[in-house]
XYZ file of C-alpha atoms in Angstrom:
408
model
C -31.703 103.439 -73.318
C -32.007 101.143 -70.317
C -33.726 102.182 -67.030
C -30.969 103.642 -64.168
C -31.781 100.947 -60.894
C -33.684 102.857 -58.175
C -31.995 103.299 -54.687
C -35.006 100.851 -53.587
C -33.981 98.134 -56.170
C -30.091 98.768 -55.332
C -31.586 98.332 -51.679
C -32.652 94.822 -52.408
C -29.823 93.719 -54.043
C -27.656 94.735 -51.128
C -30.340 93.118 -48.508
C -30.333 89.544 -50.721
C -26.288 89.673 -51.284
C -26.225 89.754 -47.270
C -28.655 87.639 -47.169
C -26.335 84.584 -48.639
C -23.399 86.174 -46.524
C -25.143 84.929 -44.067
C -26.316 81.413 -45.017
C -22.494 81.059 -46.015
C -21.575 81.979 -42.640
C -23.884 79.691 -40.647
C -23.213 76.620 -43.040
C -19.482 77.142 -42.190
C -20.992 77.300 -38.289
C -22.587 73.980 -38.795
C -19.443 72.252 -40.355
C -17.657 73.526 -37.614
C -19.690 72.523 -34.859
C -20.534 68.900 -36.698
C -16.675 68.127 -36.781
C -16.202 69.822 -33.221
C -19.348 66.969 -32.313
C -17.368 64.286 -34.063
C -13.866 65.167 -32.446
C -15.944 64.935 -29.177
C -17.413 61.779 -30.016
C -14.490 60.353 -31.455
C -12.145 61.198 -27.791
C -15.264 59.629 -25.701
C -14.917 56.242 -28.046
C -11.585 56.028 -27.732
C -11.557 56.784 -24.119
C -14.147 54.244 -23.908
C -12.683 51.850 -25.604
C -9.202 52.655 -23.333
C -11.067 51.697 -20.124
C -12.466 49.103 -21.754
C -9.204 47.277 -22.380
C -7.824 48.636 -18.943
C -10.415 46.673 -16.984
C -10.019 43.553 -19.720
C -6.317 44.078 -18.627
C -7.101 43.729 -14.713
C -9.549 41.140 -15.229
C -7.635 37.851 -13.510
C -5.693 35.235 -15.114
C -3.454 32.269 -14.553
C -0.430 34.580 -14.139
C -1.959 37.160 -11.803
C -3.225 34.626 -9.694
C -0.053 33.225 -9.453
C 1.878 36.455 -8.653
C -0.526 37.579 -5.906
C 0.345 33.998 -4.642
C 3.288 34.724 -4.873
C 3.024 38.208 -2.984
C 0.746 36.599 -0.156
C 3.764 33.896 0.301
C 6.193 36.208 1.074
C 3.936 38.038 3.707
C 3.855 34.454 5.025
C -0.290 34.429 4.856
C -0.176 30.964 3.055
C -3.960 29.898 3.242
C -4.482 32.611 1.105
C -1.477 31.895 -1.068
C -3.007 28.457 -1.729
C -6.385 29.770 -2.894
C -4.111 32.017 -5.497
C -2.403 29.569 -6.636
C -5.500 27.232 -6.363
C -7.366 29.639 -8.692
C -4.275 30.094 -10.976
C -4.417 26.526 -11.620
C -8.156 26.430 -12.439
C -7.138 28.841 -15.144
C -4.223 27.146 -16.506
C -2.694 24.150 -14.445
C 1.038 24.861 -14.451
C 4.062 22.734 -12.942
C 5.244 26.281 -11.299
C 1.866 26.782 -9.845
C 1.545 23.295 -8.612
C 5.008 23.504 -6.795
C 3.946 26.719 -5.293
C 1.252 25.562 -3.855
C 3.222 22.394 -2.389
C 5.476 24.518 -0.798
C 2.652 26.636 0.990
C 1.397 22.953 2.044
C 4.680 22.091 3.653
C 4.632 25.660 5.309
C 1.246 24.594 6.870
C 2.517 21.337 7.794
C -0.291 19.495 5.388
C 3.155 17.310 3.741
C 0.491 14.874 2.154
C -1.220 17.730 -0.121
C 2.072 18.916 -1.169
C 3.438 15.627 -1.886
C 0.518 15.335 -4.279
C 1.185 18.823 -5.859
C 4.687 18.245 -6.721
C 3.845 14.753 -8.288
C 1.553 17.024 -10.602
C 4.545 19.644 -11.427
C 6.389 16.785 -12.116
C 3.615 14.808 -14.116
C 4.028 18.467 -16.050
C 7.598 19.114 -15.972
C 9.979 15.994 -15.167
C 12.681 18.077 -15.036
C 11.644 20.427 -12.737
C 14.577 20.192 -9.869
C 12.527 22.643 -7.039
C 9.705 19.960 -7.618
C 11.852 17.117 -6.446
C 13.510 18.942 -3.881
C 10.021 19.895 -2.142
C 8.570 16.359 -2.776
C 11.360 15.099 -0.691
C 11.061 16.904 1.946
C 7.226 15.944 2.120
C 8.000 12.669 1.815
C 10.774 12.980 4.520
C 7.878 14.302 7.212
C 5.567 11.244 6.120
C 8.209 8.671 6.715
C 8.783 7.777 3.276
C 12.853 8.188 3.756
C 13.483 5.536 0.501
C 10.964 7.870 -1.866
C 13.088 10.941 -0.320
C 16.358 9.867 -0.811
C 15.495 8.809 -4.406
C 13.533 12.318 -5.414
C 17.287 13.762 -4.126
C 19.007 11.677 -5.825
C 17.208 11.823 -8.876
C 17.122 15.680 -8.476
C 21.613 16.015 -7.823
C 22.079 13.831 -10.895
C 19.932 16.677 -13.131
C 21.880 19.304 -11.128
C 25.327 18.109 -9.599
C 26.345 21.708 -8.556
C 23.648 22.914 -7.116
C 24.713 23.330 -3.108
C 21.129 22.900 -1.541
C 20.547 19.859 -3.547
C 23.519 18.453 -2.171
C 23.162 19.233 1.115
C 19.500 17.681 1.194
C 20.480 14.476 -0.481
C 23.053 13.567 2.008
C 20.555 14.436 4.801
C 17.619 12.103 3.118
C 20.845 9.246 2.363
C 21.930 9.552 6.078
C 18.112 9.101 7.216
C 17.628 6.657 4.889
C 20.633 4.670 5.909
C 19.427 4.908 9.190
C 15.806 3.172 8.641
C 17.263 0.511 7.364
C 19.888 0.290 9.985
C 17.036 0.143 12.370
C 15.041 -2.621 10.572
C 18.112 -4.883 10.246
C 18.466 -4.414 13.930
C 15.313 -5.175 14.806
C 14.607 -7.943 13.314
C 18.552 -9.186 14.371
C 16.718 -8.834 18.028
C 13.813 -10.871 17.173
C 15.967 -13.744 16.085
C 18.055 -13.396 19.081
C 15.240 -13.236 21.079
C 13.677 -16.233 20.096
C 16.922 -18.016 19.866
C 17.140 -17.387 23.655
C 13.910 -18.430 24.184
C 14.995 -22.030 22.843
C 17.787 -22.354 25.233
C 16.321 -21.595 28.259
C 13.715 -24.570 27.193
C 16.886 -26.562 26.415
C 17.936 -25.712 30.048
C 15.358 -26.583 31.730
C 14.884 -29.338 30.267
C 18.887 -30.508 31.406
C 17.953 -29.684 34.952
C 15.627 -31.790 35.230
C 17.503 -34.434 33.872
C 20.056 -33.749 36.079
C 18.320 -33.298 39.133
C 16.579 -37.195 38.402
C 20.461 -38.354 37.748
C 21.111 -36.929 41.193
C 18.220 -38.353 42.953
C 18.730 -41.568 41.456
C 22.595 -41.863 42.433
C 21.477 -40.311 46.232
C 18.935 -43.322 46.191
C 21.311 -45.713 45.118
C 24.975 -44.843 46.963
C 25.436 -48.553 48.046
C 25.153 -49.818 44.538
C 27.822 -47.240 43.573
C 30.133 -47.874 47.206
C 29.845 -51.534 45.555
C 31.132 -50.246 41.883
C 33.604 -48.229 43.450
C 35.263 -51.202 45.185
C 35.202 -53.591 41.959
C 37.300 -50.570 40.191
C 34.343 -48.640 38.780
C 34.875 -44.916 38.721
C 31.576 -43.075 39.561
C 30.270 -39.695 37.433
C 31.733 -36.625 39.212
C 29.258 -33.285 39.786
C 31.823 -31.425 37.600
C 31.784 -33.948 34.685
C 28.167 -33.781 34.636
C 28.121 -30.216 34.548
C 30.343 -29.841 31.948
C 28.522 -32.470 29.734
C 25.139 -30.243 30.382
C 27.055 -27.432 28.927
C 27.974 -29.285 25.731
C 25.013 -30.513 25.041
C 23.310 -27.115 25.257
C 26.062 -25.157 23.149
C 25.585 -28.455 20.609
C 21.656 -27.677 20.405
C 21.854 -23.868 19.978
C 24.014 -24.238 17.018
C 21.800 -26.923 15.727
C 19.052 -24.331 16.642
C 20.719 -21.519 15.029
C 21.390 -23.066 11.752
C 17.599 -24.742 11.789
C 16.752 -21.159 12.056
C 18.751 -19.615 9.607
C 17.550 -22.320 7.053
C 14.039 -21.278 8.028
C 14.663 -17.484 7.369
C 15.955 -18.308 4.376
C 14.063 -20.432 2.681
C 10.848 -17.819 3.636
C 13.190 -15.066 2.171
C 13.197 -17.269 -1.069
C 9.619 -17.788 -0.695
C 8.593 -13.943 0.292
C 11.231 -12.821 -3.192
C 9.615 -15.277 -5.372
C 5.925 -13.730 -4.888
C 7.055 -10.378 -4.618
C 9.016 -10.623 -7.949
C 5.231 -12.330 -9.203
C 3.206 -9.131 -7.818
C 5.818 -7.106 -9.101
C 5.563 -8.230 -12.838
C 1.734 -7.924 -12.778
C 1.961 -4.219 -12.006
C 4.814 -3.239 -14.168
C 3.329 -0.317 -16.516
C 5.322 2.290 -19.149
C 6.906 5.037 -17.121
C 5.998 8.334 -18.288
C 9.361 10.259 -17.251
C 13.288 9.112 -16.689
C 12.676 9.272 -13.056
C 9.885 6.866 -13.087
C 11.961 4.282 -15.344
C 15.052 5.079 -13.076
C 13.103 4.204 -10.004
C 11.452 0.921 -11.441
C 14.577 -0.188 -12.851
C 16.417 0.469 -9.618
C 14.020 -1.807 -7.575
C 14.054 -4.745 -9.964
C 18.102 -4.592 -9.805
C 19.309 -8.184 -9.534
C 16.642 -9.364 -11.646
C 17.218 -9.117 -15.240
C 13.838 -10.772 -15.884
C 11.659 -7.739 -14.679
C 14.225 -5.276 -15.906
C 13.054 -6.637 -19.583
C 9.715 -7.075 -18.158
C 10.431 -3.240 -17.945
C 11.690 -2.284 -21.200
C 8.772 -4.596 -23.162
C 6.052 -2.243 -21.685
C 7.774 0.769 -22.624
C 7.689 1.341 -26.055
C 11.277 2.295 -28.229
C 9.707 5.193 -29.915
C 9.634 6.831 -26.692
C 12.814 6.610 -24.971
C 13.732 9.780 -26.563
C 10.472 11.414 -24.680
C 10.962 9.810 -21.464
C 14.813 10.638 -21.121
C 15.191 13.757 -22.665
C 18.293 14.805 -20.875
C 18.227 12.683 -17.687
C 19.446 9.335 -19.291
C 22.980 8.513 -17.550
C 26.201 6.460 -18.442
C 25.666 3.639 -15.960
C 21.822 3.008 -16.895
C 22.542 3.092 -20.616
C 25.304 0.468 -20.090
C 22.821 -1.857 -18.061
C 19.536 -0.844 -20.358
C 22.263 -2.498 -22.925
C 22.847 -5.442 -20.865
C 19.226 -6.422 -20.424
C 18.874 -5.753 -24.517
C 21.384 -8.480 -24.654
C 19.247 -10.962 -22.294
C 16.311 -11.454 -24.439
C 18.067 -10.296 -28.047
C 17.648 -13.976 -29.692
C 13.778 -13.912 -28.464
C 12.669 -10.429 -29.753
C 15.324 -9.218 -32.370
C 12.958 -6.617 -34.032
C 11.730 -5.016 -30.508
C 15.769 -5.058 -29.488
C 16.862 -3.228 -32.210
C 14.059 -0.921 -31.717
C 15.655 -0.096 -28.164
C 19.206 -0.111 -29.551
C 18.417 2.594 -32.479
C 15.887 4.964 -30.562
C 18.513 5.056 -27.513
C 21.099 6.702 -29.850
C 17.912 9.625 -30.485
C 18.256 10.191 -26.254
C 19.656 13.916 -26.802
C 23.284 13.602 -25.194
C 23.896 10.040 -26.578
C 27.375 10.651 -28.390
C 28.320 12.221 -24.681
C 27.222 9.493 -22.963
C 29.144 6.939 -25.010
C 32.620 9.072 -25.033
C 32.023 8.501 -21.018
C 31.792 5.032 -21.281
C 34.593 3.250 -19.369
C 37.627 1.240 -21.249
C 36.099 -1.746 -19.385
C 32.424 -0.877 -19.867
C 33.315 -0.416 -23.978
C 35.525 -3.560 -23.967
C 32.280 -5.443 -22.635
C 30.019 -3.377 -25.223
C 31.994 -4.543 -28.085
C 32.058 -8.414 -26.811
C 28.174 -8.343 -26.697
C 28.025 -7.149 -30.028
C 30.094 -8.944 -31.459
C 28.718 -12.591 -29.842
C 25.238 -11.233 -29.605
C 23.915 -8.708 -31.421
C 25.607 -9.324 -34.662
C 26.320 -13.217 -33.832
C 25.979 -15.989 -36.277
C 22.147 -15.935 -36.051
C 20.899 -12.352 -36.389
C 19.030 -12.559 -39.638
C 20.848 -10.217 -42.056
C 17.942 -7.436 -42.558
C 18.869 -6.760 -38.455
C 22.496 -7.556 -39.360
C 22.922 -4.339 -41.215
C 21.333 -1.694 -38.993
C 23.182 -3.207 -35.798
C 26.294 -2.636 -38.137
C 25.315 1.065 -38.599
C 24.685 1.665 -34.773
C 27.694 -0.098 -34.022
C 29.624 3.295 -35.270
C 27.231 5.313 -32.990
C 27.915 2.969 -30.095
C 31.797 3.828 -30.799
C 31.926 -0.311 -31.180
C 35.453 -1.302 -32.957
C 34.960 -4.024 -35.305
């Protein structure tokens, strides 16, 4: 028969059983506390991490820069606009930035800076119409009205609506008109001038001549009585006069037509090196306004016009024009093609197929006039598909012909 337990040994057995009670209850204390201590930690990371990105967020970049620019313009503080959009820049050089900042140059009067800024926004962004417009109102200030007139021009052809535009580009024509108004004048007075100069000489030299006739028929009035009786009519004052007159209006014209042969022949001379200075600078132009401008001042002279077109390569005509390229430039880019075709048949046909990639080509050809498309189709048929185009040409200038609209 087994032993009864004592009260002392049921005593221990209650005193252990509590015992683990209590280690049970203070290990689930710890695991409390530990993920209480890794909730805590876990909020202070992620708040750290928060501000961290919050003052990543405010740390400055091309577009803040720009906005507090942007913000400093409008309070009209524009030194401090520049160094915003100065900084912006630094970051990331953008054709908005650069015009920003040339239009806080032209509000501080500094026209050459800004002129220089929008040439970068454009060197960016060749479309970029408030560019133009605030390069030609710098250019305007430093005198340059031809360079303003063409930036407005340039600028109303990418956007023929837009009021401003227009209003500018007749005030830069009107200026522009007016320069050379003023130069024609001027040098109308020079030659006038001068002109005068050469008849007064002419005169004086007729008075004298005069006053020696007189003297010399005061000297002699015996001799003349003596004339006068055997029938002999003397010279009257009057007649003499009169003959002094002729002679002088007979020696300005001779002087004004010596003088216009003069002006003309250094006009020939003055064209003939300018046309060989011109040809030794002629480089690809990076943007349509660039080739526009080029091709504009070599008009009448088909020579540097190819010139023109040999330095820019075909391939990018498609770059360079994007949508700029117009009806009346594509008809006289054509033209020139035609000049030196027979010369350079490979480098032509190079023009004549990448001009059809210029986006807006089929438009541009549907605006072609009846008289401009009746010429089109008589230079290729005589030229550009003539009796001498070798036939590997002969074929692709029959496939373009279709994208030309050419009836054959």
């Amino acid at each position: 028969m087994a032993p009864s337990p004592t009260k002392h040994g049921r005593d221990q057995a209650l005193d252990f059983q509590g015992f683990l009670n209590d280690l049970q209850d203070w290990e689930l204390s710890l695991k409390d506390k530990d993920k209480k201590m890794k909730s805590q930690v876990s909020n202070k990371l992620s708040s750290s991490l928060s501000s961290t990105f919050s003052t990543d967020e405010s740390v400055p970049d091309a577009t803040s820069e720009k906005e507090l620019g942007n913000e400093f313009f409008k309070q009209k503080k524009y030194n401090e606009a520049i160094d915003c959009y100065s900084r912006s820049i630094a970051f990331s050089p953008t054709a908005v930035a650069y015009a920003n900042r040339g239009m806080a140059y032209l509000k501080i009067k500094r026209f050459r800076e800004a002129e220089e800024d929008c040439t970068e926004a454009l060197n960016l962004d060749d479309r970029y119409i408030k560019a133009y417009s605030r390069r030609a109102t710098a250019r305007k200030e430093l005198g340059k009205f031809k360079e303003s007139f063409e930036d407005t021009e340039f600028a109303l052809r990418l956007e023929p609506d837009n009021q401003e535009i227009k209003k500018q580009y007749a005030e830069a024509k009107a200026m522009y008109e007016k320069e050379i108004l003023k130069k024609a004048s001027g040098a109308l007075q020079r030659s006038v001038e001068r002109m005068q100069k050469g008849g007064k000489a002419e005169d004086g030299q007729h008075v004298t001549s005069t006053s020696s006739s007189g003297q010399k028929t005061g000297a002699s009035k015996i001799q003349d009585h003596s004339e006068k009786s055997n029938g002999s009519l003397a010279l009257k004052p009057a007649a003499i006069i009169e003959e002094v007159k002729t002679k002088r209006t007979r020696n300005a014209r001779n002087g004004k037509q010596k003088l216009r042969a003069s002006v003309q022949e250094l006009a020939n001379r003055a064209s003939s090196l300018a046309v060989l200075e011109a040809a030794k600078n002629i480089t690809q132009p990076k943007s349509a306004y660039q080739f526009e401008v080029a091709w504009k001042g070599f008009s009448g002279n088909r020579s540097l016009q190819a010139q023109l077109l040999k330095v820019t390569s075909p391939g990018s005509l498609p770059q360079i024009f994007k949508n700029a390229l117009s009806t009346p430039l594509l008809s006289d880019i054509i033209k020139c093609v035609a000049t030196f075709f027979s010369e350079d048949v490979e480098l032509a046909v190079g023009y004549l197929d990448n001009l059809t990639k210029v986006p807006r080509f089929d438009m541009l050809v549907m605006c072609l006039s009846s008289a401009e498309k009746s010429e089109l189709t008589k230079t290729w048929d005589e030229v550009f598909c003539g009796e001498a185009t070798p036939i590997e040409y002969a074929e692709i200038l029959d496939s373009l012909s279709l994208k030309y609209g050419v009836k054959r």
